[in-house]
Amino acid sequence: MNKKILAFLLVLVMVASMFAGCGASESAGNELTLWMAPMAGSDAEITDEEFWTEIGNEFGAANNCTVKVEIIPWDSYEEKYLTGVTSSDGPDVGWLYMEMFYDYIEMGALVDLDAHFTDAEKDNYLYYNLGNIQGGQYALPFIVGNPRIMLANMDILAQAGVEAIPTTWEELAAACDAVLANCPGVIPLVQDWGNPHYGSLNEIFWPYFWSAGGEIVDDAGNLTINSAEGLVATELLYDMAQKGYLGANATACDDVKVPFSNGEAAFVFMASGNALKLEGINWEYVTALQGPQDAETFVAADSLVMFESCENKELAAKLMKYLTSSDVMSRYHKTITDQPPITADEEYTGSEKYAGLFTDDAGMLRSLPVFKGASSMYDALYKNIQSMMLGELTPEEVLTKTTEYYDSNLK
Amino acid sequence: MKQKRLEATQGYIYILPSLILILSFSIIPIFMSGVFSFTEYNVMNSPKFVGLENYEKVLRDEYVRAALVNTLKYVLITVPIQTALSLTFAAFLAVKMQNKSGEFLRSVMFIPVIASAVTSGTIWRTILGTDGGILNSIIGIFGFDPVNWLGDSKTSLISICIVAIWKNVGYFLVIFYAGIMDIPKSLYEAARVDGANTYQQFFRITLPMLKPITSLVVTLGIIWSFQVFDLSYQMTGGGPGYSSVTIVMAIYNAAFKQYKMGYACAMAMLLLVIVLIINAVKQRVFGEKED
């Protein structure tokens, strides 16, 4: 009999523990959940989690509250946010990139931050207006930097007889010809069309596209890549592949740092932060190449957001202000990722090499627009350009097929 | 009578935790997916009934079509090869290596099974790298040109199949090995007395006796293969082009990138129907009867 009672009790415990795991966590008014993105390199002094936990503890001590920090890995970033937010188990304050904004704003999941900031505070933010999306201040720009720049191995250029780093499309083509002719075994321009993620477009497509005068969407949110300007940019890529500028297999490369670091490539487009990690290479950079219309390149514009589910919005706004304060940001930029300041009261402490990048060349930097189905459109475009690189599609077909797919499935 | 009723009640209580788990995480989600597949639903807002619109779109969607074709190719390549390989290795280990070395080999072959797909994918990206990849270095010794394994639409899916087979063989090997060890030794002794050689024993005793096990392995292989996502996502992201996009990747993209849960559910229901049909065909092929 005792055994039966014991078995019955065990069953009850199992059932109870099952249900215990199903409950959504409820944060009290003095507890904030902060989800941040990983930015620290593998060789960084401290991890992102250690850094933000320390910052959270400082804020908690000063405001008599608790900040629960979670670092969300990039490879499951969007689904973690979606499942978290929809199951009421998401953050109070989070970090979104441009492709994510449209849907969260449409869902009504984000708080319009404008009322939480004074005019003086707004003025102190260098990019506050970038956070005005779809008619509301849903974002507080947090990382505005890491522009994609073109690097040149100056030793290879010297060997090829090229005296200065190219600044226009024509000069780049001439330099690539010179490298092909004079530097056997060197890839003139290495591009990672073998990368599994469409994020590579930020380096190897959008700079050409914008410099050709292209716009991704119009004011009404219609996709406008299938344009004369878009075709010029896509044909440029196609021609570069055909002429051998991108090496024998452009879709074989998934990490441009390796061939460029090994001195096997003359040019590469790379995030400015990553370029600083290159060692043993004599490199110079140009911010953006002059195309037929302009000279523009991609700059990351990730932002902090507050979710509607947050119980204590005042406290969350206070946390956002603390996270973006010059004190925290300068520590972040020194220890985790070398980025330009986002507030007027923070001094630029990054590399001297980029002294003019965020001032003189600031007009060349632009971010991605916010529109419906952005990430899926980028993915479709990326895959179609990969097919073009393999000779399976023409430049016209790339743009037509992507636009048709967007219009019929994503719009 | 009262005692019987009491025992029955106790029985129901004992199966209650499993029943709740199966209901909560299998039956109800499948049912809900079926319901959501007829709606426009982005998770945050209430679902809106749209009838068969999602199914019509799924059938017209060329991305889904490419994903379905790739997934079918993947199933056709991986399931027969991994089944044959695991059976062959299991038979070899059971017959020739009933010793410590055999135990060691079985353990070694099981390592890929417990390795995460992310780790496996990362390692194999290095092995299959076009420039400086280990595999291309090996084939280079024999005078062959390097192959763009993951960056060519002709070889990307095959490369993923190779990795999947490498990862799954160890698991099915253990199942086959256990099945072979369960076959009565007297059958082989009788066959030897009748003059049957090793191959005849394998094809006339081992294979027929392993029919239920083979059916299980094929069933699991088909289900797993239709669910392929992580390897493809990690190794190629579905590219180049759409050459290695799979149906679960299409479902994932619709659900978590496009926030179209209703549409994703329609694809999931389509996948369920396909797996059920293939399983029914498989049951016919193996001559299985429903109990």
XYZ file of C-alpha atoms in Angstrom:
702
model
C 0.000 0.000 0.000
C 2.848 2.324 0.925
C 4.389 1.696 -2.470
C 1.158 2.666 -4.195
C 0.912 5.871 -2.209
C 4.529 6.657 -3.009
C 3.962 5.985 -6.721
C 0.850 8.139 -6.688
C 2.697 10.971 -4.997
C 5.526 10.701 -7.525
C 3.039 11.005 -10.362
C 1.549 14.083 -8.716
C 5.001 15.639 -8.326
C 5.767 14.979 -12.020
C 2.522 16.551 -13.157
C 3.015 19.529 -10.858
C 6.607 20.076 -11.999
C 5.475 19.927 -15.628
C 2.993 22.707 -15.083
C 5.521 24.679 -13.059
C 7.675 24.928 -16.168
C 4.832 26.308 -18.244
C 4.261 29.553 -16.422
C 5.466 32.780 -17.943
C 7.893 34.662 -15.797
C 6.452 37.825 -14.403
C 8.805 40.652 -13.754
C 7.943 42.825 -10.827
C 7.909 46.586 -11.230
C 11.419 46.951 -9.889
C 12.923 44.269 -12.087
C 13.991 44.921 -15.677
C 14.997 42.439 -18.320
C 17.650 43.560 -20.768
C 18.452 41.638 -23.946
C 21.642 42.683 -25.701
C 23.511 41.507 -28.783
C 26.983 39.950 -28.749
C 29.635 42.340 -30.037
C 32.807 41.380 -28.161
C 35.465 39.582 -30.166
C 36.761 36.214 -29.044
C 39.939 37.928 -27.854
C 38.132 40.651 -25.877
C 39.126 41.278 -22.254
C 35.624 40.567 -20.987
C 32.505 39.069 -22.505
C 29.363 40.968 -23.432
C 27.529 39.252 -20.589
C 30.131 40.273 -18.028
C 30.116 43.838 -19.293
C 26.337 44.314 -19.330
C 25.853 42.472 -16.042
C 28.280 44.885 -14.432
C 26.445 47.844 -15.951
C 23.100 46.363 -14.895
C 24.339 45.912 -11.338
C 25.532 49.533 -11.220
C 22.138 50.734 -12.404
C 20.343 48.393 -10.011
C 22.331 49.639 -7.037
C 21.631 53.262 -7.877
C 17.921 52.738 -8.539
C 17.039 50.008 -6.064
C 16.095 47.522 -8.752
C 17.367 44.399 -10.492
C 18.470 44.196 -14.125
C 18.428 40.723 -15.619
C 20.822 40.623 -18.573
C 20.693 38.138 -21.419
C 22.940 38.097 -24.479
C 21.080 36.815 -27.536
C 23.235 34.954 -30.071
C 23.047 36.303 -33.639
C 22.162 32.961 -35.209
C 18.832 32.763 -33.367
C 18.289 36.476 -32.824
C 14.984 37.066 -34.587
C 13.219 33.907 -33.407
C 14.357 34.465 -29.827
C 12.800 37.928 -29.892
C 9.635 36.753 -31.602
C 9.042 33.827 -29.275
C 10.026 35.860 -26.225
C 7.848 38.845 -27.025
C 4.826 36.810 -28.085
C 4.950 34.554 -25.036
C 5.190 37.560 -22.663
C 8.647 36.364 -21.732
C 10.570 38.943 -23.722
C 12.722 41.806 -22.529
C 11.701 45.185 -21.187
C 14.571 46.795 -23.053
C 16.032 45.142 -26.131
C 18.306 45.719 -29.104
C 16.864 45.539 -32.619
C 18.448 45.968 -36.021
C 16.750 47.764 -38.879
C 15.308 44.688 -40.607
C 13.334 43.831 -37.466
C 11.554 47.128 -36.866
C 8.676 47.085 -39.321
C 6.933 44.043 -37.924
C 7.343 44.940 -34.257
C 5.981 48.436 -34.876
C 3.091 46.985 -36.898
C 2.386 44.542 -34.068
C 2.252 47.441 -31.615
C 4.964 45.831 -29.518
C 7.236 48.874 -29.203
C 6.888 51.973 -27.046
C 7.124 55.432 -28.617
C 10.023 56.791 -26.583
C 9.663 60.464 -27.353
C 7.772 61.396 -24.189
C 10.465 59.827 -22.019
C 13.243 62.138 -23.222
C 13.674 65.850 -22.577
C 14.723 68.204 -25.354
C 18.178 68.570 -23.801
C 18.595 64.804 -23.727
C 17.423 64.516 -27.333
C 19.903 67.183 -28.407
C 22.728 65.284 -26.763
C 22.088 62.231 -28.946
C 23.861 62.587 -32.285
C 21.495 60.266 -34.132
C 18.245 60.611 -32.160
C 16.226 61.321 -35.311
C 17.379 58.079 -36.920
C 15.125 56.388 -34.375
C 12.046 58.065 -35.797
C 10.530 55.215 -37.756
C 7.056 54.913 -39.256
C 5.873 58.038 -37.528
C 7.144 57.375 -34.026
C 10.308 57.466 -31.956
C 10.455 53.694 -31.549
C 14.234 53.415 -31.512
C 17.120 54.919 -29.627
C 20.138 54.572 -31.957
C 22.787 52.718 -30.047
C 25.389 51.443 -32.499
C 25.730 53.862 -35.364
C 28.984 52.841 -36.880
C 30.938 49.926 -38.219
C 30.649 51.308 -41.762
C 31.619 48.953 -44.562
C 34.782 50.361 -46.082
C 37.035 49.199 -48.894
C 40.477 48.099 -47.775
C 43.488 47.767 -50.026
C 46.675 45.826 -49.424
C 49.126 48.587 -50.302
C 52.043 46.171 -50.801
C 50.110 44.289 -53.463
C 49.081 47.569 -55.106
C 52.729 48.650 -55.182
C 53.660 45.342 -56.785
C 50.899 45.868 -59.345
C 52.146 49.371 -60.072
C 49.092 51.093 -58.591
C 50.215 54.168 -56.711
C 47.095 55.226 -54.828
C 44.060 53.488 -53.446
C 41.183 53.669 -55.988
C 38.369 56.061 -55.189
C 36.050 55.431 -58.152
C 34.578 52.385 -59.878
C 36.758 53.011 -62.917
C 39.912 53.256 -60.839
C 39.000 50.056 -59.019
C 38.557 48.220 -62.341
C 41.902 49.520 -63.586
C 43.604 48.480 -60.342
C 42.036 45.000 -60.522
C 43.348 44.648 -64.104
C 46.807 45.689 -62.900
C 46.698 43.124 -60.062
C 45.591 40.372 -62.453
C 48.423 41.261 -64.829
C 51.227 41.739 -62.318
C 50.438 39.692 -59.224
C 49.911 36.030 -60.111
C 47.937 34.072 -57.517
C 46.382 37.194 -56.023
C 42.612 37.703 -56.155
C 42.014 41.363 -57.058
C 38.810 41.812 -55.017
C 37.678 39.130 -52.604
C 33.954 38.979 -51.771
C 32.173 36.461 -49.574
C 29.334 35.330 -51.798
C 29.661 31.934 -50.094
C 28.540 33.333 -46.759
C 25.348 31.564 -45.600
C 23.836 34.871 -44.447
C 22.527 37.717 -46.590
C 24.221 40.236 -44.270
C 27.124 40.233 -46.723
C 25.005 42.425 -49.006
C 25.858 45.310 -46.694
C 29.457 45.052 -47.819
C 29.317 43.726 -51.329
C 26.130 44.981 -52.890
C 24.461 47.960 -51.241
C 27.525 50.259 -51.524
C 27.536 49.731 -55.320
C 23.759 49.993 -55.480
C 23.567 53.276 -53.587
C 26.560 54.711 -55.430
C 24.747 53.959 -58.692
C 21.855 56.066 -57.390
C 19.579 53.186 -56.432
C 16.959 53.234 -53.690
C 15.713 50.038 -52.050
C 12.141 51.245 -51.463
C 10.170 54.354 -52.320
C 8.239 56.507 -49.874
C 5.167 54.297 -50.212
C 7.170 51.221 -49.246
C 7.302 49.717 -52.756
C 10.434 47.780 -53.643
C 12.400 49.745 -56.215
C 15.560 47.702 -56.740
C 14.460 46.712 -60.250
C 15.536 50.036 -61.690
C 18.113 51.335 -64.158
C 20.367 52.193 -61.211
C 19.909 48.741 -59.684
C 20.805 47.173 -62.994
C 23.987 49.241 -63.273
C 25.113 47.978 -59.855
C 24.183 44.360 -60.542
C 25.854 44.418 -63.948
C 28.980 45.838 -62.362
C 29.145 42.813 -60.048
C 28.460 40.486 -62.964
C 31.214 42.051 -65.047
C 33.673 41.884 -62.175
C 32.962 38.174 -61.805
C 33.245 37.603 -65.568
C 36.562 39.442 -65.758
C 38.014 37.349 -62.938
C 38.300 40.205 -60.459
C 36.492 38.142 -57.804
C 38.624 35.027 -58.210
C 37.734 31.720 -59.821
C 34.910 30.942 -57.389
C 33.226 33.990 -55.845
C 30.693 31.737 -54.106
C 33.452 29.657 -52.496
C 34.515 32.347 -50.043
C 32.631 32.685 -46.774
C 35.183 34.708 -44.833
C 37.075 37.464 -46.617
C 39.366 38.090 -43.668
C 41.351 34.921 -44.353
C 42.541 35.570 -47.929
C 43.042 39.274 -47.244
C 45.021 38.608 -44.052
C 47.135 36.048 -45.889
C 48.037 38.575 -48.576
C 46.082 36.618 -51.182
C 43.720 39.462 -52.095
C 44.318 43.072 -53.044
C 40.949 44.576 -52.075
C 38.190 43.715 -49.686
C 35.049 45.401 -48.334
C 34.879 44.986 -44.577
C 33.325 46.420 -41.428
C 35.602 49.119 -40.046
C 35.690 47.405 -36.647
C 36.866 44.123 -38.146
C 39.526 45.872 -40.213
C 41.247 47.006 -37.020
C 41.782 43.378 -36.038
C 43.893 42.681 -39.143
C 47.532 42.147 -38.321
C 50.620 42.077 -40.480
C 48.942 43.740 -43.462
C 49.843 47.172 -44.796
C 46.342 48.399 -45.525
C 44.655 51.670 -46.324
C 40.976 52.311 -46.821
C 38.522 54.354 -48.800
C 35.123 54.961 -47.228
C 33.050 54.595 -50.388
C 33.837 54.370 -54.084
C 32.454 57.068 -56.343
C 29.897 55.480 -58.673
C 27.898 57.047 -61.517
C 25.730 59.010 -59.077
C 27.226 59.037 -55.620
C 29.713 57.565 -53.169
C 27.857 55.819 -50.372
C 28.259 52.818 -48.134
C 26.435 50.951 -45.407
C 26.602 51.925 -41.767
C 25.030 49.836 -39.023
C 22.228 51.533 -37.101
C 21.136 49.188 -34.339
C 18.932 50.638 -31.640
C 17.651 50.130 -28.150
C 13.904 49.681 -27.872
C 11.371 49.445 -25.066
C 8.623 46.873 -25.277
C 4.984 47.623 -24.470
C 4.926 44.688 -22.061
C 7.328 46.569 -19.748
C 5.592 47.263 -16.442
C 7.769 50.140 -15.297
C 8.376 52.249 -18.380
C 9.877 55.151 -16.460
C 12.506 52.892 -14.959
C 13.155 51.284 -18.346
C 13.640 54.715 -19.940
C 16.058 55.559 -17.157
C 17.961 52.360 -17.891
C 18.119 53.243 -21.616
C 19.535 56.650 -20.741
C 22.114 55.049 -18.462
C 23.139 52.494 -21.095
C 23.639 55.259 -23.657
C 25.375 57.656 -21.276
C 28.838 58.823 -22.257
C 30.343 57.005 -19.272
C 28.912 53.589 -20.176
C 29.357 54.068 -23.908
C 33.000 55.086 -23.674
C 33.698 51.988 -21.551
C 31.762 49.882 -24.056
C 33.618 51.311 -27.032
C 36.972 50.783 -25.344
C 36.472 47.256 -24.039
C 33.901 45.581 -26.285
C 33.673 47.203 -29.714
C 35.430 50.183 -31.245
C 32.562 52.403 -32.411
C 32.074 56.151 -32.786
C 30.247 58.103 -30.049
C 26.466 58.324 -30.118
C 26.241 61.327 -27.811
C 27.741 64.795 -28.050
C 29.362 64.514 -24.635
C 31.391 61.395 -25.499
C 34.819 61.813 -27.008
C 35.937 59.657 -29.892
C 38.586 57.341 -28.512
C 38.844 54.941 -31.424
C 41.589 54.385 -33.929
C 43.377 57.426 -35.365
C 43.017 55.722 -38.715
C 39.301 56.524 -38.677
C 39.641 60.125 -37.566
C 37.857 61.397 -40.663
C 35.556 58.440 -41.214
C 32.776 59.629 -38.932
C 33.227 63.331 -39.559
C 34.491 64.206 -43.055
C 32.923 61.114 -44.651
C 29.761 61.007 -42.522
C 27.681 62.025 -45.549
C 28.698 58.829 -47.333
C 27.211 56.595 -44.652
C 23.664 55.344 -44.845
C 21.614 52.655 -43.238
C 18.995 50.233 -44.484
C 15.401 51.429 -44.777
C 12.609 49.992 -42.654
C 9.990 48.194 -44.715
C 7.814 45.113 -44.635
C 9.490 41.760 -45.312
C 12.952 43.347 -45.409
C 15.033 40.402 -44.216
C 13.275 37.941 -46.539
C 13.718 40.295 -49.486
C 17.433 40.610 -48.703
C 17.686 36.836 -48.457
C 15.953 36.375 -51.825
C 18.132 39.020 -53.477
C 21.288 37.505 -52.003
C 20.396 34.027 -53.246
C 19.559 35.337 -56.714
C 22.891 37.176 -56.942
C 24.628 33.960 -55.872
C 22.890 32.260 -58.796
C 24.085 35.076 -61.069
C 27.643 34.518 -59.853
C 27.284 30.868 -60.868
C 26.022 31.881 -64.326
C 22.477 30.674 -63.675
C 20.782 34.091 -63.817
C 21.408 37.340 -65.676
C 21.564 40.682 -63.812
C 18.114 41.565 -65.187
C 16.679 38.272 -63.955
C 18.134 38.830 -60.490
C 16.234 42.079 -60.074
C 13.051 40.917 -61.793
C 12.794 37.641 -59.883
C 13.508 39.292 -56.536
C 10.911 41.992 -57.142
C 8.311 39.485 -58.326
C 8.943 37.309 -55.289
C 8.672 40.295 -52.976
C 5.494 41.596 -54.568
C 3.751 38.240 -54.532
C 4.917 36.862 -51.194
C 6.287 39.500 -48.881
C 4.591 42.806 -49.552
C -15.292 -5.375 -9.946
C -14.364 -2.591 -7.583
C -10.755 -3.829 -7.531
C -10.667 -3.788 -11.359
C -11.975 -0.254 -11.503
C -9.394 0.836 -8.938
C -6.591 -0.756 -10.992
C -7.859 0.913 -14.137
C -7.923 4.289 -12.397
C -4.394 3.761 -11.135
C -3.304 2.840 -14.667
C -4.740 6.062 -16.043
C -2.998 8.048 -13.325
C 0.336 6.408 -14.157
C 0.106 7.282 -17.839
C -1.216 10.773 -17.097
C 2.171 12.602 -17.157
C 3.137 11.076 -20.512
C -0.351 11.694 -21.858
C -0.235 15.337 -20.844
C 3.202 15.739 -22.431
C 2.142 14.095 -25.686
C -1.098 16.062 -25.785
C 0.623 19.376 -24.930
C 3.633 19.107 -27.175
C 2.433 16.921 -30.065
C -1.296 16.425 -30.520
C -2.568 19.895 -29.585
C 0.194 21.757 -31.545
C -0.545 19.657 -34.642
C -4.237 20.402 -34.279
C -3.538 24.107 -33.690
C -1.195 24.239 -36.700
C -4.014 22.809 -38.763
C -6.349 25.542 -37.521
C -3.784 28.349 -37.959
C -3.025 27.179 -41.494
C -6.400 28.610 -42.498
C -5.642 31.988 -40.961
C -3.506 35.051 -41.438
C -1.603 35.162 -38.170
C 1.503 37.056 -37.047
C 1.434 35.765 -33.439
C 0.998 39.211 -31.880
C -2.446 39.934 -33.291
C -5.502 37.700 -33.436
C -5.652 35.205 -36.301
C -7.909 36.134 -39.222
C -9.642 33.336 -41.126
C -8.591 33.303 -44.792
C -9.831 29.890 -45.894
C -7.561 28.050 -48.324
C -5.558 31.143 -49.308
C -2.383 29.986 -47.551
C -2.505 26.602 -49.272
C -3.035 28.236 -52.666
C -0.038 30.482 -52.056
C 2.122 27.600 -50.851
C 1.432 25.656 -54.036
C 2.311 28.700 -56.180
C 5.400 29.716 -54.198
C 8.518 28.845 -56.202
C 10.661 29.125 -53.065
C 8.549 26.403 -51.432
C 8.659 24.342 -54.616
C 12.455 24.515 -54.706
C 12.562 23.630 -51.013
C 10.282 20.631 -51.541
C 12.330 19.334 -54.475
C 15.568 19.758 -52.501
C 14.099 18.003 -49.480
C 12.893 15.075 -51.603
C 16.344 14.810 -53.204
C 17.878 14.924 -49.730
C 15.583 12.117 -48.507
C 16.291 9.991 -51.576
C 20.044 10.383 -51.145
C 20.451 10.119 -47.384
C 17.925 7.470 -46.324
C 19.097 4.567 -48.567
C 22.788 5.341 -48.092
C 22.691 5.786 -44.323
C 20.512 2.672 -43.957
C 22.840 0.555 -46.096
C 25.978 1.901 -44.459
C 24.749 1.475 -40.896
C 23.555 -2.071 -41.650
C 26.862 -2.959 -43.265
C 28.909 -1.543 -40.393
C 26.632 -3.188 -37.795
C 26.898 -6.571 -39.501
C 30.676 -6.206 -39.759
C 30.993 -5.276 -36.084
C 28.634 -8.031 -34.975
C 30.318 -10.757 -36.993
C 33.970 -9.761 -37.117
C 34.582 -7.475 -34.176
C 33.013 -8.882 -31.034
C 35.846 -7.551 -28.915
C 37.184 -4.396 -27.252
C 38.153 -2.890 -30.622
C 34.576 -3.372 -31.805
C 33.219 -1.637 -28.709
C 35.661 1.209 -29.260
C 34.654 1.544 -32.914
C 30.966 1.615 -32.005
C 31.634 4.397 -29.520
C 33.699 6.356 -32.041
C 30.992 6.070 -34.672
C 28.428 7.361 -32.189
C 30.337 10.598 -31.534
C 28.881 12.440 -34.581
C 25.387 11.609 -33.311
C 25.901 13.515 -30.071
C 27.808 16.377 -31.712
C 25.573 19.417 -32.213
C 24.602 20.339 -35.759
C 26.281 23.729 -35.312
C 29.573 22.102 -34.337
C 29.298 19.523 -37.109
C 28.417 22.195 -39.651
C 31.335 24.385 -38.622
C 33.810 21.502 -38.751
C 32.548 20.339 -42.119
C 32.673 23.851 -43.552
C 36.395 23.689 -42.829
C 36.735 20.217 -44.295
C 34.767 21.145 -47.423
C 36.401 24.552 -47.943
C 37.297 25.207 -51.569
C 40.669 26.796 -50.904
C 42.666 24.962 -48.276
C 39.836 22.598 -47.294
C 40.971 19.182 -46.064
C 38.920 17.242 -48.603
C 40.201 19.276 -51.546
C 43.754 18.902 -50.249
C 43.284 15.112 -50.261
C 41.799 14.933 -53.733
C 44.511 17.337 -54.879
C 47.100 14.666 -54.033
C 45.496 12.493 -56.718
C 45.692 15.293 -59.260
C 42.068 16.454 -59.147
C 41.089 20.131 -59.286
C 39.548 21.601 -56.125
C 35.770 21.278 -55.919
C 33.605 24.198 -54.793
C 31.634 21.867 -52.499
C 29.389 24.326 -50.710
C 29.561 27.213 -53.164
C 28.275 25.402 -56.253
C 24.594 24.688 -56.747
C 25.449 21.245 -58.167
C 27.321 20.054 -55.096
C 25.943 22.017 -52.130
C 23.028 19.678 -51.361
C 25.178 16.588 -51.862
C 27.711 18.028 -49.416
C 24.988 18.458 -46.813
C 23.816 14.874 -47.479
C 27.357 13.621 -46.851
C 27.472 15.376 -43.496
C 23.990 14.131 -42.551
C 24.944 10.548 -43.406
C 28.153 10.896 -41.379
C 26.101 12.204 -38.464
C 23.289 9.602 -38.566
C 25.107 6.361 -39.370
C 26.317 5.881 -35.776
C 22.792 6.041 -34.387
C 21.284 3.567 -36.836
C 24.328 1.323 -36.496
C 23.544 0.864 -32.802
C 19.921 -0.037 -33.592
C 20.960 -2.535 -36.269
C 23.672 -3.945 -34.026
C 21.155 -4.601 -31.235
C 18.820 -6.223 -33.785
C 21.548 -8.505 -35.116
C 22.543 -9.564 -31.608
C 18.917 -10.557 -30.984
C 18.816 -13.004 -33.892
C 18.988 -16.545 -32.443
C 22.426 -18.119 -33.027
C 20.749 -21.434 -33.736
C 19.552 -20.111 -37.105
C 23.126 -19.453 -38.215
C 24.287 -22.827 -36.863
C 21.564 -24.613 -38.790
C 22.422 -22.640 -41.926
C 26.099 -23.529 -41.590
C 25.185 -27.210 -41.206
C 23.198 -26.882 -44.444
C 26.300 -25.406 -46.124
C 25.281 -21.709 -46.331
C 28.217 -19.326 -46.723
C 28.538 -15.920 -44.975
C 26.741 -13.972 -47.738
C 23.903 -16.483 -47.885
C 23.543 -16.266 -44.100
C 23.403 -12.485 -44.331
C 20.851 -12.306 -47.133
C 18.730 -15.289 -46.038
C 18.797 -14.892 -42.249
C 20.117 -11.523 -41.088
C 18.245 -9.306 -43.555
C 14.820 -10.985 -43.219
C 15.139 -11.133 -39.441
C 16.001 -7.430 -39.391
C 12.927 -6.429 -41.369
C 11.150 -4.728 -38.429
C 14.376 -2.977 -37.444
C 15.015 -1.870 -41.022
C 11.481 -0.546 -41.190
C 12.089 1.456 -38.027
C 15.400 2.799 -39.345
C 13.831 3.796 -42.666
C 10.882 5.437 -40.910
C 13.133 7.421 -38.595
C 15.464 8.236 -41.485
C 12.607 9.593 -43.590
C 11.174 11.662 -40.749
C 14.563 13.086 -39.790
C 15.437 13.799 -43.399
C 12.224 15.705 -43.976
C 13.050 17.735 -40.886
C 16.526 18.725 -42.099
C 17.200 22.325 -41.235
C 20.140 23.000 -38.969
C 22.870 21.519 -41.167
C 21.656 23.347 -44.236
C 21.118 26.573 -42.299
C 24.569 26.375 -40.763
C 26.560 25.216 -43.780
C 25.026 27.049 -46.738
C 22.071 29.086 -45.502
C 20.102 27.364 -48.265
C 22.404 28.615 -51.015
C 24.004 29.213 -53.311
C 20.811 30.346 -54.940
C 18.062 28.047 -53.707
C 20.103 24.895 -54.227
C 20.061 23.711 -50.613
C 16.934 25.340 -49.222
C 14.816 22.751 -47.425
C 11.141 22.701 -46.572
C 11.733 23.199 -42.834
C 13.969 26.151 -43.679
C 11.099 27.597 -45.714
C 8.769 27.060 -42.742
C 11.290 28.686 -40.405
C 11.716 31.692 -42.693
C 7.973 32.183 -43.055
C 7.427 31.914 -39.295
C 10.405 33.748 -37.829
C 11.596 36.074 -40.613
C 8.308 37.003 -42.228
C 6.109 36.510 -39.144
C 3.585 34.651 -41.305
C 2.618 31.900 -38.903
C -0.515 30.908 -40.808
C 1.480 30.473 -43.988
C 4.198 28.544 -42.123
C 1.539 26.290 -40.600
C 0.123 25.569 -44.069
C 3.596 24.457 -45.176
C 3.944 22.376 -42.020
C 0.616 20.656 -42.696
C 1.720 19.978 -46.257
C 4.902 18.420 -44.887
C 2.850 16.318 -42.465
C 0.696 15.012 -45.308
C 3.761 14.167 -47.415
C 5.412 12.287 -44.538
C 2.179 10.396 -43.841
C 1.853 9.400 -47.499
C 5.460 8.271 -47.711
C 5.091 6.358 -44.475
C 1.995 4.619 -45.838
C 3.921 3.668 -48.986
C 6.794 2.444 -46.845
C 4.420 0.280 -44.798
C 3.196 -1.314 -48.016
C 6.749 -1.935 -49.205
C 7.672 -3.582 -45.907
C 4.378 -5.455 -45.830
C 3.483 -4.128 -42.391
C 0.025 -4.514 -40.935
C -1.630 -2.171 -38.532
C -2.103 -3.828 -35.159
